[in-house]
Amino acid sequence: MDQTRFSNLILNKLKQEISPAEEQELQVLVSSNEVYAKQYRFFIEYWNDQETDNTNSQRLFNDLRLRIEAEEQKKTLSLRPSRRSSLPLAAASIALVLTAGVFYFKWPASQQLRSAAGMSTSVRSQKTITLEDGTTVRLNGNSSLSMPRMAAHKREITLTGEAYFDVAKDHKRPFTIHTDKMDILVLGTAFNVRAYPGEQQQQTALIHGAIKVTLHDRHKSVIYLKPNDKLIIDETEKSTTASAGRLTYNLGKLEHYDAADTTAIMETAWIENHLVFRDQPFETLANQLEIRYGTPVIFHSEHAKKYRFNGTFKKENLQEVLYILSRTGTPFAYEFKEGKVYIN
């Protein structure tokens, strides 16, 4: 019995396509081989823990890898994959190492590339993705990345929503992020991009490195950002100059929400699962609340959309956040009904 056969039996088991004879064969292997038994328990437990649709086995295995990587980051463990052990699954070779109860996958470059293709998140969820070139992407809720193109001379990806990028340096292959309003060109840097559909502003915040931004409505104009710079594109404010009708933009600085902590940057607070906003219109804040808590916010009052708030929340639930906001200088009424919250 080779490893490939055992892996195929597990895959059939997880997909509920295993025959009675194969089921018996698998159980004999698990009961007679401790290594197979550990691998079997691992995949069954993680499969059963998933919230996703189990009918897509490849997507689920990709999700398993992301969850394992996230757990490794939390525990700040550094593990090196062994070259001696391999577990082929779905025609892909995966190196599996069992160390101190922590599991680590090493996918081939092509699998890493495909795992990022069409990657998306729902509300109340985030994902960390490692691209084929080593770039790390933290994807916020209700966001998506397109298939990245890792060619010999360039790297390109399209973002809808919000993501934090830590781009691997490669001067021979510039990295470009596309949104529906701008293109961001980098060589190697860390920055945050917010470009949600329906929001009137898009934002790029540079942590370190350097980036070049080109707006889609003025390809000949280039905006350069230095560390701690923040670019805000606003389609609600139209220029009154000769460029009337174009998007307007403002170049400012990153904001810190904790004076005692220089790393507490408002633009990337979501990575730490913090909700931070300053002088935020209620209509824009409502979108952030929906992404964070998964509950649609419906306005019955047009006037309430224009209320502005400041706040920093960490562990509070949606009801607690709304209660606190409603007790500020701009009081409002709210009601939870049928999975939604209505602002009156």
C-alpha positions in Angstrom: 0.0 0.0 0.0 1.5 3.3 -1.0 0.8 6.8 0.3 -1.1 7.8 -2.9 -3.6 5.0 -2.5 -4.2 5.9 1.1 -4.6 9.6 0.2 -7.1 8.8 -2.5 -9.1 6.7 0.0 -9.3 9.7 2.4 -10.3 12.0 -0.4 -13.1 9.7 -1.5 -14.2 9.4 2.1 -14.4 13.2 2.6 -16.3 13.6 -0.7 -18.7 10.8 0.3 -17.8 8.9 -2.8 -16.1 5.9 -1.1 -17.4 2.4 -1.9 -18.1 -0.2 0.8 -14.9 -2.1 -0.2 -12.8 1.0 -0.1 -14.3 1.9 3.3 -13.3 -1.5 4.6 -9.8 -1.1 3.1 -9.4 2.4 4.7 -10.4 1.2 8.1 -7.9 -1.7 8.0 -5.2 0.8 7.2 -6.1 3.2 9.9 -6.3 0.5 12.5 -3.0 -1.1 11.6 -0.8 1.9 10.9 -0.4 4.7 13.5 0.9 7.2 10.9 -2.1 6.6 8.7 -4.4 6.9 11.8 -3.0 10.3 12.7 -3.4 11.6 9.1 -6.9 10.2 8.9 -8.0 11.8 12.2 -6.5 15.1 11.2 -8.4 15.4 7.9 -11.7 14.2 9.3 -11.6 16.6 12.3 -10.7 19.6 10.1 -13.2 18.7 7.4 -16.0 18.4 10.0 -15.0 21.8 11.6 -15.4 23.7 8.3 -18.3 26.1 7.8 -17.9 25.9 4.0 -19.7 23.6 1.5 -17.9 20.3 1.6 -18.8 19.5 -2.0 -15.8 21.4 -3.3 -12.9 19.4 -2.0 -10.1 21.5 -3.5 -11.5 24.7 -2.1 -11.9 23.0 1.3 -8.3 21.8 1.3 -7.2 25.4 0.4 -9.3 26.7 3.4 -7.6 24.1 5.6 -4.2 25.3 4.6 -5.2 29.0 5.4 -6.6 28.0 8.8 -3.4 26.1 9.7 -1.3 29.1 8.6 -3.4 31.4 10.7 -3.0 29.2 13.8 0.8 29.1 13.2 0.9 32.8 13.1 -1.0 33.1 16.4 1.4 30.7 18.1 4.4 32.4 16.5 5.9 29.1 15.7 8.4 28.7 12.9 8.2 25.2 11.3 10.2 23.9 8.4 8.5 21.4 6.1 10.2 18.0 5.9 11.3 16.8 2.5 10.9 13.2 3.4 7.2 13.0 4.1 4.6 13.7 1.4 0.8 13.3 1.2 -0.5 13.5 -2.4 -4.1 14.7 -2.5 -6.2 15.4 -5.6 -3.1 14.9 -7.8 -1.1 17.5 -5.8 1.9 16.7 -3.6 1.6 18.1 -0.1 4.3 17.9 2.6 2.8 17.2 6.0 4.8 17.6 9.2 3.5 16.7 12.6 5.5 18.6 15.3 4.2 19.3 18.8 0.6 18.8 17.6 0.9 21.5 14.9 0.3 20.7 11.3 2.0 22.5 8.4 1.3 22.2 4.7 3.6 23.1 1.9 1.7 23.3 -1.4 3.5 23.4 -4.8 3.8 26.8 -6.4 1.0 26.1 -8.9 -1.3 25.1 -6.1 -0.5 28.2 -4.1 -1.2 30.3 -7.2 -4.6 28.6 -7.8 -5.5 28.9 -4.1 -5.5 32.7 -4.4 -7.6 32.6 -7.6 -11.1 33.8 -7.0 -10.5 34.0 -3.3 -13.2 35.8 -1.4 -14.5 36.4 2.1 -18.0 36.8 3.4 -19.0 39.3 6.1 -17.7 38.5 9.6 -14.6 36.7 8.1 -11.0 37.3 7.2 -8.4 35.3 5.4 -4.6 35.3 5.1 -3.3 34.3 1.7 0.3 33.6 0.6 0.8 34.1 -3.1 3.3 32.1 -5.3 5.9 35.0 -5.1 5.8 35.1 -1.3 3.5 38.1 -1.0 1.2 37.9 1.9 -2.4 39.3 1.6 -4.8 39.7 4.6 -8.3 39.9 3.1 -11.0 41.7 5.1 -14.6 40.7 5.2 -16.8 40.9 2.1 -13.8 41.2 -0.2 -12.3 39.4 -3.1 -9.1 38.9 -5.1 -9.0 37.9 -8.8 -6.6 35.4 -10.4 -3.1 36.9 -10.0 -0.9 37.0 -13.1 2.6 36.1 -12.1 4.4 36.5 -15.4 8.2 36.7 -16.0 8.1 40.5 -16.0 5.1 41.5 -13.9 2.7 40.6 -11.1 -0.9 41.7 -11.2 -4.0 41.2 -9.0 -7.4 42.9 -8.8 -9.0 43.8 -5.5 -12.6 44.4 -4.6 -13.1 45.3 -0.9 -10.2 45.7 1.6 -6.9 44.0 2.0 -3.5 44.5 3.6 -0.5 43.6 1.3 3.0 42.8 2.4 4.6 42.5 -1.1 7.7 40.4 -1.6 10.5 42.4 -3.2 11.3 41.6 -6.8 12.6 44.6 -8.8 12.4 42.7 -12.0 8.7 42.0 -11.6 6.7 45.1 -10.3 3.5 44.3 -8.4 0.3 46.0 -9.4 -3.1 46.0 -7.6 -6.1 47.1 -9.7 -9.3 48.5 -8.3 -12.2 50.0 -10.3 -10.8 53.6 -9.8 -7.0 53.2 -9.5 -3.9 51.2 -10.2 -1.2 50.8 -7.5 2.3 49.9 -8.5 4.9 48.7 -6.0 8.2 47.0 -5.9 8.2 45.7 -2.3 6.2 47.3 0.5 3.4 47.0 3.1 0.2 48.9 2.7 -3.6 48.8 3.0 -6.2 49.3 0.2 -9.9 49.9 0.8 -12.1 49.8 -2.3 -15.6 48.6 -1.4 -18.3 48.9 -4.1 -20.9 51.4 -3.0 -18.6 53.4 -0.8 -18.0 56.9 -2.1 -14.3 56.9 -1.1 -11.4 54.6 -1.9 -8.2 54.7 0.3 -4.6 53.6 0.1 -2.5 53.7 3.3 1.3 53.1 3.1 3.0 51.6 6.1 6.5 51.3 4.6 8.2 51.3 1.2 7.0 53.3 -1.7 4.0 53.0 -4.1 2.9 54.8 -7.3 -0.9 55.4 -7.9 -2.5 56.1 -11.2 -6.2 57.2 -11.2 -8.2 55.6 -14.0 -9.6 59.0 -15.2 -6.2 60.6 -15.6 -3.6 58.1 -16.8 -1.0 60.8 -17.3 -1.0 61.9 -13.7 0.9 59.9 -11.1 0.7 60.2 -7.3 3.7 59.0 -5.3 3.2 57.9 -1.6 5.9 57.8 1.0 5.7 55.9 4.4 2.9 57.1 6.6 1.1 58.7 3.6 -2.6 58.1 3.0 -4.4 58.7 -0.3 -8.2 59.2 -0.3 -10.1 59.2 -3.6 -13.6 60.8 -3.3 -16.2 60.7 -6.0 -18.6 62.9 -4.1 -16.5 66.0 -4.3 -16.1 67.2 -7.9 -13.4 69.6 -8.9 -14.4 73.1 -10.0 -11.3 73.6 -12.1 -10.6 72.6 -15.7 -10.7 69.0 -14.6 -14.3 69.2 -13.5 -16.1 65.9 -13.4 -13.0 64.0 -12.4 -12.4 62.2 -9.2 -10.8 64.3 -6.5 -8.2 63.1 -4.1 -6.5 64.2 -0.9 -3.0 63.1 0.3 -2.7 63.0 4.1 -1.0 61.1 6.9 -1.9 57.9 8.7 -3.8 58.3 11.9 -2.9 56.7 15.2 -5.7 55.8 17.6 -3.5 55.1 20.6 -0.9 57.8 21.5 1.1 55.3 23.5 1.4 52.7 20.7 3.0 53.9 17.5 1.9 50.7 15.7 -1.8 51.4 16.5 -2.7 52.7 13.0 -6.4 53.4 12.4 -6.3 52.4 8.7 -5.1 48.9 9.6 -6.9 48.4 12.9 -9.2 45.8 11.3 -6.3 43.4 11.1 -6.3 43.3 14.9 -10.1 42.9 14.8 -10.6 46.4 16.1 -13.2 48.8 14.9 -11.8 52.3 14.8 -13.3 55.4 13.2 -12.9 59.2 13.3 -15.5 61.7 12.1 -17.1 58.9 10.2 -20.5 59.5 8.5 -23.1 57.0 9.8 -23.8 55.7 6.3 -20.1 54.7 5.8 -19.9 53.3 9.3 -23.0 51.2 8.7 -21.1 49.4 5.9 -18.2 48.7 8.3 -20.7 47.3 10.9 -22.2 45.0 8.3 -18.8 43.7 7.3 -17.8 43.1 10.9 -21.0 41.7 12.4 -22.8 40.3 9.3 -26.0 42.2 10.0 -27.4 44.6 7.4 -28.1 48.1 8.5 -31.1 49.8 7.0 -31.8 53.5 7.3 -35.3 54.8 7.7 -34.0 58.3 8.3 -32.0 60.0 5.6 -30.9 62.6 8.1 -29.3 59.9 10.3 -27.0 58.9 7.4 -25.2 62.2 7.9 -24.5 61.8 11.6 -20.7 61.6 12.3 -19.1 59.5 15.0 -15.7 58.8 16.7 -15.1 55.5 18.3 -12.8 52.6 19.2 -14.3 49.2 19.8 -12.5 45.8 20.3 -14.7 43.1 21.8 -18.2 44.8 21.9 -21.0 43.2 20.0 -23.3 45.1 17.5 -25.9 45.8 20.1 -23.4 47.3 22.5 -21.8 49.4 19.7 -25.2 50.8 18.7 -26.2 51.5 22.3 -23.0 53.5 22.9 -23.3 55.5 19.7 -27.0 56.2 20.4 -26.0 57.8 23.7 -23.6 60.3 22.1 -24.4 63.9 21.1 -26.4 62.7 18.0 -29.0 60.3 19.5 -30.9 57.9 17.3 -33.3 55.0 17.7 -32.6 51.5 16.4 -34.5 48.2 16.2 -33.3 44.6 15.5 -35.8 42.8 13.3 -35.6 39.6 11.2 -31.8 39.6 11.1 -31.5 43.3 10.3 -31.1 46.5 12.2 -33.2 49.5 11.4 -32.0 53.1 12.1 -34.8 55.6 12.7 
